[in-house]
Amino acid sequence: MEIFGSTFDDSVFLEEKSRVSVTLSSYNAKLCEPEWFCDSAALDTDDSLERQKVYKFRADLAVRQGNYQKALDAYSSCLEWIADNNLTIRRDVLEGMARCCTRLGQKDRALELAEILSKEASNTCHLTSLLLLKVTIYQHFGVVGSTMLCLQQLCNLLPFNPWHWYNLGQTCLQLLESKTTTGSCPPQRCESTEEQDDGETEEQQEAAEPDEDRIWLKACTCFIRTRLLLRILRQQQSSFVLQRSENALQTTDEVLQRLNPKDTTLQAITEVMSEDLIPEKMREDSQDGESLTSLCLQSFRERWWNKILLTGALDTDGSQHRPQTDTKS
């Protein structure tokens, strides 16, 4: 009886075929002058790929120079020459156009381009880029409610990324400061009319008509989660990356001191927000590049917020939940 794995394939004992050496023909590398693509002669070609490169390089340079209208025009021309199967460059160009429209104050056009990207998104990397783009657009136009919803979706998608939690906390502070200063939320800052990807109408309503105590609690929650994640990740960091984390930790501690949660509230939130912070689970939950067709995510409310409310961290008397000092970070 043969033991499984004890036999050898006959090919192991065959003589190695003699290799035939191939002499490569001489190769002359193409030399390009700096900003060669800016020359009008660069477009004197029928090669669609070359034209695409020229317009793309021109657009990227214009963005660096701060000439967003010129960049938008170049991106638009580039789009006409992109092959149908070149989805990576197409997404890059569409995102560049959306960012240029944002800088030029063209909010509707920027959101239209974001919607095109949304329909073409096929994996979590695409969705992450899309949400970051939407955050940029909404932040630029002061739409705090929609900014919060996009950041919450980023926290759902990448729950172990401390910077999304940090940015969500900062957005809550911005909204809390606005309500504290004016006594109400300015309509243009709380606008949340855009349809969100996960259809969470209850969260949309909460973002559009935020309650001050809930904003305060969500800010505390985000900064506590940020602190927990940064403390774990800094053990693997060094150099400027570690310095950035240390600076963020210091800022987070200072903000929590100003928000001034009670010890019982702080403990309750910490327990809920640290439940999934297990090294093995953090590795298993990595969804980078996963197809959206198989992706199943709980909403921010289901995964964290309802649990926070059930702890009693927010009682009916909200007076104790006011920060003792200004919430500016």
Tab-separated table of C-alpha atoms in Angstrom:
chain	number	residue	atom	x	y	z
A	1	MET	CA	0.000	0.000	0.000
A	2	GLU	CA	1.338	3.370	-0.981
A	3	ILE	CA	1.497	6.103	1.586
A	4	PHE	CA	-0.149	9.269	0.350
A	5	GLY	CA	2.533	11.635	-0.898
A	6	SER	CA	5.297	8.986	-0.978
A	7	THR	CA	5.420	8.559	-4.770
A	8	PHE	CA	7.193	10.846	-7.243
A	9	ASP	CA	6.117	12.105	-10.594
A	10	ASP	CA	8.264	10.747	-13.452
A	11	SER	CA	8.873	14.276	-14.683
A	12	VAL	CA	11.114	14.872	-11.680
A	13	PHE	CA	13.730	12.509	-13.155
A	14	LEU	CA	13.648	13.774	-16.727
A	15	GLU	CA	16.730	15.495	-18.079
A	16	GLU	CA	16.552	19.255	-18.166
A	17	LYS	CA	16.127	20.642	-21.640
A	18	SER	CA	19.015	22.704	-22.860
A	19	ARG	CA	18.272	26.366	-22.838
A	20	VAL	CA	18.751	28.341	-26.004
A	21	SER	CA	20.331	31.715	-25.436
A	22	VAL	CA	18.576	34.580	-27.147
A	23	THR	CA	20.419	37.733	-28.056
A	24	LEU	CA	18.288	40.795	-27.460
A	25	SER	CA	18.299	43.498	-30.067
A	26	SER	CA	19.509	46.910	-29.029
A	27	TYR	CA	16.974	49.098	-27.250
A	28	ASN	CA	16.991	52.865	-27.274
A	29	ALA	CA	15.043	54.397	-24.406
A	30	LYS	CA	12.786	57.275	-25.284
A	31	LEU	CA	14.089	60.522	-23.840
A	32	CYS	CA	11.566	63.224	-22.996
A	33	GLU	CA	12.185	66.811	-22.084
A	34	PRO	CA	10.561	68.175	-18.897
A	35	GLU	CA	6.873	68.918	-19.513
A	36	TRP	CA	7.160	67.616	-23.061
A	37	PHE	CA	3.404	67.033	-23.065
A	38	CYS	CA	2.761	70.784	-22.923
A	39	ASP	CA	4.196	71.226	-26.413
A	40	SER	CA	1.517	71.497	-29.100
A	41	ALA	CA	3.436	68.957	-31.178
A	42	ALA	CA	2.720	66.311	-28.523
A	43	LEU	CA	-0.784	65.951	-29.964
A	44	ASP	CA	0.463	65.411	-33.523
A	45	THR	CA	-0.309	61.712	-33.399
A	46	ASP	CA	-3.153	59.362	-34.262
A	47	ASP	CA	-2.323	57.055	-31.357
A	48	SER	CA	-5.241	57.287	-28.903
A	49	LEU	CA	-3.080	56.082	-26.006
A	50	GLU	CA	-0.524	58.841	-26.611
A	51	ARG	CA	-3.259	61.476	-26.755
A	52	GLN	CA	-4.737	60.128	-23.545
A	53	LYS	CA	-1.351	60.404	-21.822
A	54	VAL	CA	-0.779	63.962	-23.039
A	55	TYR	CA	-4.140	65.243	-21.800
A	56	LYS	CA	-3.813	63.342	-18.515
A	57	PHE	CA	-0.335	64.756	-17.824
A	58	ARG	CA	-1.524	68.260	-18.710
A	59	ALA	CA	-4.491	67.959	-16.366
A	60	ASP	CA	-2.401	66.637	-13.473
A	61	LEU	CA	0.104	69.460	-13.918
A	62	ALA	CA	-2.673	72.067	-14.004
A	63	VAL	CA	-4.082	70.675	-10.743
A	64	ARG	CA	-0.662	70.993	-9.113
A	65	GLN	CA	-0.463	74.582	-10.344
A	66	GLY	CA	-3.945	75.356	-9.007
A	67	ASN	CA	-5.444	76.048	-12.434
A	68	TYR	CA	-8.597	73.957	-11.977
A	69	GLN	CA	-10.493	75.158	-15.038
A	70	LYS	CA	-7.567	74.267	-17.274
A	71	ALA	CA	-7.282	70.913	-15.521
A	72	LEU	CA	-11.005	70.227	-15.966
A	73	ASP	CA	-10.781	70.939	-19.685
A	74	ALA	CA	-7.778	68.634	-20.065
A	75	TYR	CA	-9.443	65.848	-18.070
A	76	SER	CA	-12.559	66.168	-20.241
A	77	SER	CA	-10.449	65.839	-23.392
A	78	CYS	CA	-8.581	62.891	-21.894
A	79	LEU	CA	-11.860	61.093	-21.174
A	80	GLU	CA	-12.675	61.018	-24.887
A	81	TRP	CA	-9.523	59.008	-25.656
A	82	ILE	CA	-9.687	56.415	-22.887
A	83	ALA	CA	-10.311	52.860	-24.082
A	84	ASP	CA	-13.515	51.232	-22.876
A	85	ASN	CA	-11.601	48.529	-21.005
A	86	ASN	CA	-9.262	50.956	-19.227
A	87	LEU	CA	-11.449	51.366	-16.148
A	88	THR	CA	-8.619	52.378	-13.810
A	89	ILE	CA	-7.645	55.483	-15.783
A	90	ARG	CA	-11.296	56.292	-16.417
A	91	ARG	CA	-12.047	56.315	-12.676
A	92	ASP	CA	-8.936	58.389	-12.013
A	93	VAL	CA	-9.957	60.984	-14.603
A	94	LEU	CA	-13.578	61.147	-13.428
A	95	GLU	CA	-12.427	61.683	-9.846
A	96	GLY	CA	-10.031	64.404	-11.006
A	97	MET	CA	-12.891	66.118	-12.830
A	98	ALA	CA	-15.091	65.938	-9.723
A	99	ARG	CA	-12.378	67.477	-7.551
A	100	CYS	CA	-11.827	70.261	-10.088
A	101	CYS	CA	-15.575	70.979	-10.194
A	102	THR	CA	-15.563	71.142	-6.411
A	103	ARG	CA	-12.774	73.724	-6.435
A	104	LEU	CA	-14.630	75.708	-9.093
A	105	GLY	CA	-17.811	75.782	-7.008
A	106	GLN	CA	-19.736	73.464	-9.326
A	107	LYS	CA	-21.406	71.326	-6.669
A	108	ASP	CA	-24.100	69.688	-8.841
A	109	ARG	CA	-21.597	68.696	-11.525
A	110	ALA	CA	-19.206	67.299	-8.919
A	111	LEU	CA	-21.974	65.155	-7.424
A	112	GLU	CA	-23.045	63.986	-10.887
A	113	LEU	CA	-19.519	62.739	-11.540
A	114	ALA	CA	-19.471	61.076	-8.120
A	115	GLU	CA	-22.722	59.317	-9.021
A	116	ILE	CA	-21.142	57.973	-12.223
A	117	LEU	CA	-18.274	56.590	-10.150
A	118	SER	CA	-20.794	55.097	-7.740
A	119	LYS	CA	-22.528	53.146	-10.521
A	120	GLU	CA	-19.195	51.810	-11.772
A	121	ALA	CA	-17.809	50.822	-8.351
A	122	SER	CA	-17.181	47.080	-8.138
A	123	ASN	CA	-15.011	46.550	-5.042
A	124	THR	CA	-14.277	48.032	-1.634
A	125	CYS	CA	-11.315	50.047	-2.934
A	126	HIS	CA	-13.623	51.798	-5.393
A	127	LEU	CA	-16.174	52.430	-2.641
A	128	THR	CA	-13.538	53.827	-0.291
A	129	SER	CA	-12.284	56.260	-2.942
A	130	LEU	CA	-15.861	57.271	-3.745
A	131	LEU	CA	-16.735	57.993	-0.106
A	132	LEU	CA	-13.547	60.012	0.386
A	133	LEU	CA	-14.423	62.015	-2.729
A	134	LYS	CA	-17.930	62.693	-1.413
A	135	VAL	CA	-16.501	63.794	1.929
A	136	THR	CA	-14.292	66.299	0.102
A	137	ILE	CA	-17.236	67.648	-1.904
A	138	TYR	CA	-19.610	67.959	1.052
A	139	GLN	CA	-16.953	69.493	3.303
A	140	HIS	CA	-16.090	72.080	0.655
A	141	PHE	CA	-19.720	73.185	0.405
A	142	GLY	CA	-20.369	72.998	4.157
A	143	VAL	CA	-22.898	70.159	3.990
A	144	VAL	CA	-22.144	68.729	7.422
A	145	GLY	CA	-25.003	66.227	7.580
A	146	SER	CA	-23.990	64.437	4.381
A	147	THR	CA	-20.333	64.622	5.408
A	148	MET	CA	-21.188	62.777	8.622
A	149	LEU	CA	-23.116	60.086	6.769
A	150	CYS	CA	-20.221	59.439	4.365
A	151	LEU	CA	-17.726	59.274	7.220
A	152	GLN	CA	-19.998	56.844	9.065
A	153	GLN	CA	-20.041	54.636	5.980
A	154	LEU	CA	-16.246	54.781	5.892
A	155	CYS	CA	-16.170	53.692	9.543
A	156	ASN	CA	-18.470	50.781	8.632
A	157	LEU	CA	-16.296	49.791	5.692
A	158	LEU	CA	-12.925	50.260	7.431
A	159	PRO	CA	-13.704	50.021	11.152
A	160	PHE	CA	-10.049	49.760	12.202
A	161	ASN	CA	-8.868	52.924	10.420
A	162	PRO	CA	-8.475	55.533	13.188
A	163	TRP	CA	-8.434	58.516	10.814
A	164	HIS	CA	-12.014	58.027	9.617
A	165	TRP	CA	-13.160	57.978	13.232
A	166	TYR	CA	-11.024	61.015	13.975
A	167	ASN	CA	-12.501	62.954	11.041
A	168	LEU	CA	-16.026	61.953	12.021
A	169	GLY	CA	-15.362	63.218	15.545
A	170	GLN	CA	-14.043	66.510	14.184
A	171	THR	CA	-17.180	66.884	12.045
A	172	CYS	CA	-19.340	66.317	15.124
A	173	LEU	CA	-17.353	69.019	16.915
A	174	GLN	CA	-17.913	71.381	14.006
A	175	LEU	CA	-21.653	70.795	14.160
A	176	LEU	CA	-21.701	71.007	17.958
A	177	GLU	CA	-19.808	74.296	17.869
A	178	SER	CA	-22.244	75.679	15.294
A	179	LYS	CA	-25.272	74.768	17.407
A	180	THR	CA	-23.652	76.084	20.595
A	181	THR	CA	-22.772	79.406	18.957
A	182	THR	CA	-26.002	80.077	17.053
A	183	GLY	CA	-28.457	78.101	19.156
A	184	SER	CA	-29.589	76.195	16.069
A	185	CYS	CA	-28.126	74.444	13.092
A	186	PRO	CA	-27.897	76.664	9.978
A	187	PRO	CA	-29.907	75.010	7.157
A	188	GLN	CA	-27.048	75.106	4.682
A	189	ARG	CA	-24.757	73.318	7.111
A	190	CYS	CA	-27.214	70.518	7.925
A	191	GLU	CA	-28.474	69.891	4.416
A	192	SER	CA	-28.729	66.170	3.762
A	193	THR	CA	-30.803	65.730	0.621
A	194	GLU	CA	-28.456	63.422	-1.273
A	195	GLU	CA	-29.378	59.743	-1.434
A	196	GLN	CA	-26.889	57.666	0.507
A	197	ASP	CA	-25.608	54.329	-0.764
A	198	ASP	CA	-27.004	52.231	2.063
A	199	GLY	CA	-30.440	53.899	2.189
A	200	GLU	CA	-30.345	54.617	5.913
A	201	THR	CA	-33.202	57.110	6.020
A	202	GLU	CA	-33.224	57.199	9.817
A	203	GLU	CA	-29.577	58.183	9.899
A	204	GLN	CA	-30.208	60.766	7.180
A	205	GLN	CA	-32.946	62.325	9.289
A	206	GLU	CA	-30.711	62.337	12.355
A	207	ALA	CA	-27.961	64.056	10.378
A	208	ALA	CA	-30.381	66.586	8.899
A	209	GLU	CA	-31.976	67.440	12.261
A	210	PRO	CA	-29.268	66.596	14.805
A	211	ASP	CA	-29.910	66.715	18.530
A	212	GLU	CA	-27.165	68.510	20.448
A	213	ASP	CA	-26.834	65.824	23.108
A	214	ARG	CA	-26.582	63.096	20.489
A	215	ILE	CA	-23.933	65.064	18.611
A	216	TRP	CA	-21.996	65.409	21.853
A	217	LEU	CA	-22.270	61.663	22.524
A	218	LYS	CA	-21.259	60.746	18.977
A	219	ALA	CA	-18.219	63.041	19.239
A	220	CYS	CA	-17.196	61.316	22.486
A	221	THR	CA	-17.713	57.917	20.863
A	222	CYS	CA	-15.577	58.761	17.829
A	223	PHE	CA	-12.665	60.156	19.813
A	224	ILE	CA	-12.706	57.246	22.259
A	225	ARG	CA	-12.616	54.812	19.323
A	226	THR	CA	-9.797	56.852	17.758
A	227	ARG	CA	-7.785	56.684	20.964
A	228	LEU	CA	-8.271	52.930	21.294
A	229	LEU	CA	-7.156	52.280	17.714
A	230	LEU	CA	-4.149	54.600	17.822
A	231	ARG	CA	-2.891	52.997	21.028
A	232	ILE	CA	-2.994	49.597	19.345
A	233	LEU	CA	-1.456	50.684	16.046
A	234	ARG	CA	1.382	52.784	17.486
A	235	GLN	CA	3.014	49.597	18.800
A	236	GLN	CA	3.809	48.732	15.167
A	237	GLN	CA	4.797	52.239	14.055
A	238	SER	CA	7.958	54.294	13.967
A	239	SER	CA	9.416	57.514	12.565
A	240	PHE	CA	7.007	60.172	11.238
A	241	VAL	CA	4.094	57.703	11.213
A	242	LEU	CA	4.448	57.201	14.958
A	243	GLN	CA	4.819	60.955	15.459
A	244	ARG	CA	1.581	61.581	13.602
A	245	SER	CA	-0.216	59.063	15.801
A	246	GLU	CA	1.244	60.605	18.962
A	247	ASN	CA	0.090	64.068	17.884
A	248	ALA	CA	-3.402	62.756	17.127
A	249	LEU	CA	-3.525	60.995	20.486
A	250	GLN	CA	-2.629	64.225	22.261
A	251	THR	CA	-5.320	66.136	20.361
A	252	THR	CA	-7.848	63.383	21.097
A	253	ASP	CA	-7.130	63.491	24.823
A	254	GLU	CA	-7.466	67.284	24.865
A	255	VAL	CA	-10.813	67.147	23.022
A	256	LEU	CA	-12.186	64.514	25.401
A	257	GLN	CA	-11.184	66.691	28.349
A	258	ARG	CA	-13.163	69.571	26.857
A	259	LEU	CA	-16.149	67.361	26.064
A	260	ASN	CA	-15.944	66.252	29.704
A	261	PRO	CA	-17.884	62.940	29.720
A	262	LYS	CA	-18.654	61.396	33.124
A	263	ASP	CA	-16.507	58.450	34.193
A	264	THR	CA	-19.455	56.085	33.854
A	265	THR	CA	-20.168	57.356	30.327
A	266	LEU	CA	-16.520	57.078	29.387
A	267	GLN	CA	-16.347	53.505	30.669
A	268	ALA	CA	-19.582	52.450	28.957
A	269	ILE	CA	-18.523	53.814	25.585
A	270	THR	CA	-15.041	52.324	25.895
A	271	GLU	CA	-16.472	48.867	26.571
A	272	VAL	CA	-18.730	48.986	23.503
A	273	MET	CA	-16.117	50.447	21.154
A	274	SER	CA	-13.419	47.970	22.192
A	275	GLU	CA	-15.511	44.795	21.768
A	276	ASP	CA	-14.166	44.045	18.285
A	277	LEU	CA	-10.593	45.231	18.858
A	278	ILE	CA	-9.082	41.750	18.954
A	279	PRO	CA	-5.947	41.227	16.792
A	280	GLU	CA	-7.286	38.015	15.224
A	281	LYS	CA	-10.653	39.588	14.445
A	282	MET	CA	-9.025	42.733	13.073
A	283	ARG	CA	-7.090	40.612	10.578
A	284	GLU	CA	-10.120	38.541	9.581
A	285	ASP	CA	-12.291	41.612	8.983
A	286	SER	CA	-9.916	43.069	6.410
A	287	GLN	CA	-12.068	43.734	3.330
A	288	ASP	CA	-9.569	45.544	1.141
A	289	GLY	CA	-10.427	44.858	-2.506
A	290	GLU	CA	-13.440	42.655	-1.725
A	291	SER	CA	-16.195	42.562	-4.319
A	292	LEU	CA	-19.252	44.641	-3.481
A	293	THR	CA	-21.555	41.843	-4.602
A	294	SER	CA	-20.514	39.723	-1.614
A	295	LEU	CA	-20.095	42.617	0.817
A	296	CYS	CA	-22.528	42.742	3.724
A	297	LEU	CA	-22.145	45.589	6.208
A	298	GLN	CA	-24.153	46.580	9.243
A	299	SER	CA	-25.128	50.214	9.405
A	300	PHE	CA	-23.347	52.542	11.798
A	301	ARG	CA	-26.483	52.638	13.898
A	302	GLU	CA	-26.813	48.861	14.127
A	303	ARG	CA	-23.151	48.130	14.735
A	304	TRP	CA	-22.316	50.769	17.325
A	305	TRP	CA	-24.809	53.556	17.948
A	306	ASN	CA	-27.722	51.510	19.276
A	307	LYS	CA	-25.359	49.695	21.643
A	308	ILE	CA	-24.071	53.043	22.941
A	309	LEU	CA	-27.630	54.265	23.580
A	310	LEU	CA	-28.538	51.039	25.384
A	311	THR	CA	-25.743	51.626	27.907
A	312	GLY	CA	-27.586	54.707	29.172
A	313	ALA	CA	-24.669	56.930	28.202
A	314	LEU	CA	-27.251	59.467	27.065
A	315	ASP	CA	-30.002	60.011	29.631
A	316	THR	CA	-32.988	62.316	29.438
A	317	ASP	CA	-31.215	65.123	31.256
A	318	GLY	CA	-28.691	66.449	28.769
A	319	SER	CA	-27.398	69.265	30.946
A	320	GLN	CA	-24.531	67.166	32.243
A	321	HIS	CA	-23.388	66.468	28.704
A	322	ARG	CA	-22.304	69.995	27.882
A	323	PRO	CA	-18.565	70.569	27.514
A	324	GLN	CA	-17.183	72.859	30.169
A	325	THR	CA	-15.175	74.876	27.688
A	326	ASP	CA	-15.218	75.737	23.989
A	327	THR	CA	-15.096	72.654	21.759
A	328	LYS	CA	-12.727	74.108	19.182
A	329	SER	CA	-9.834	71.765	18.496
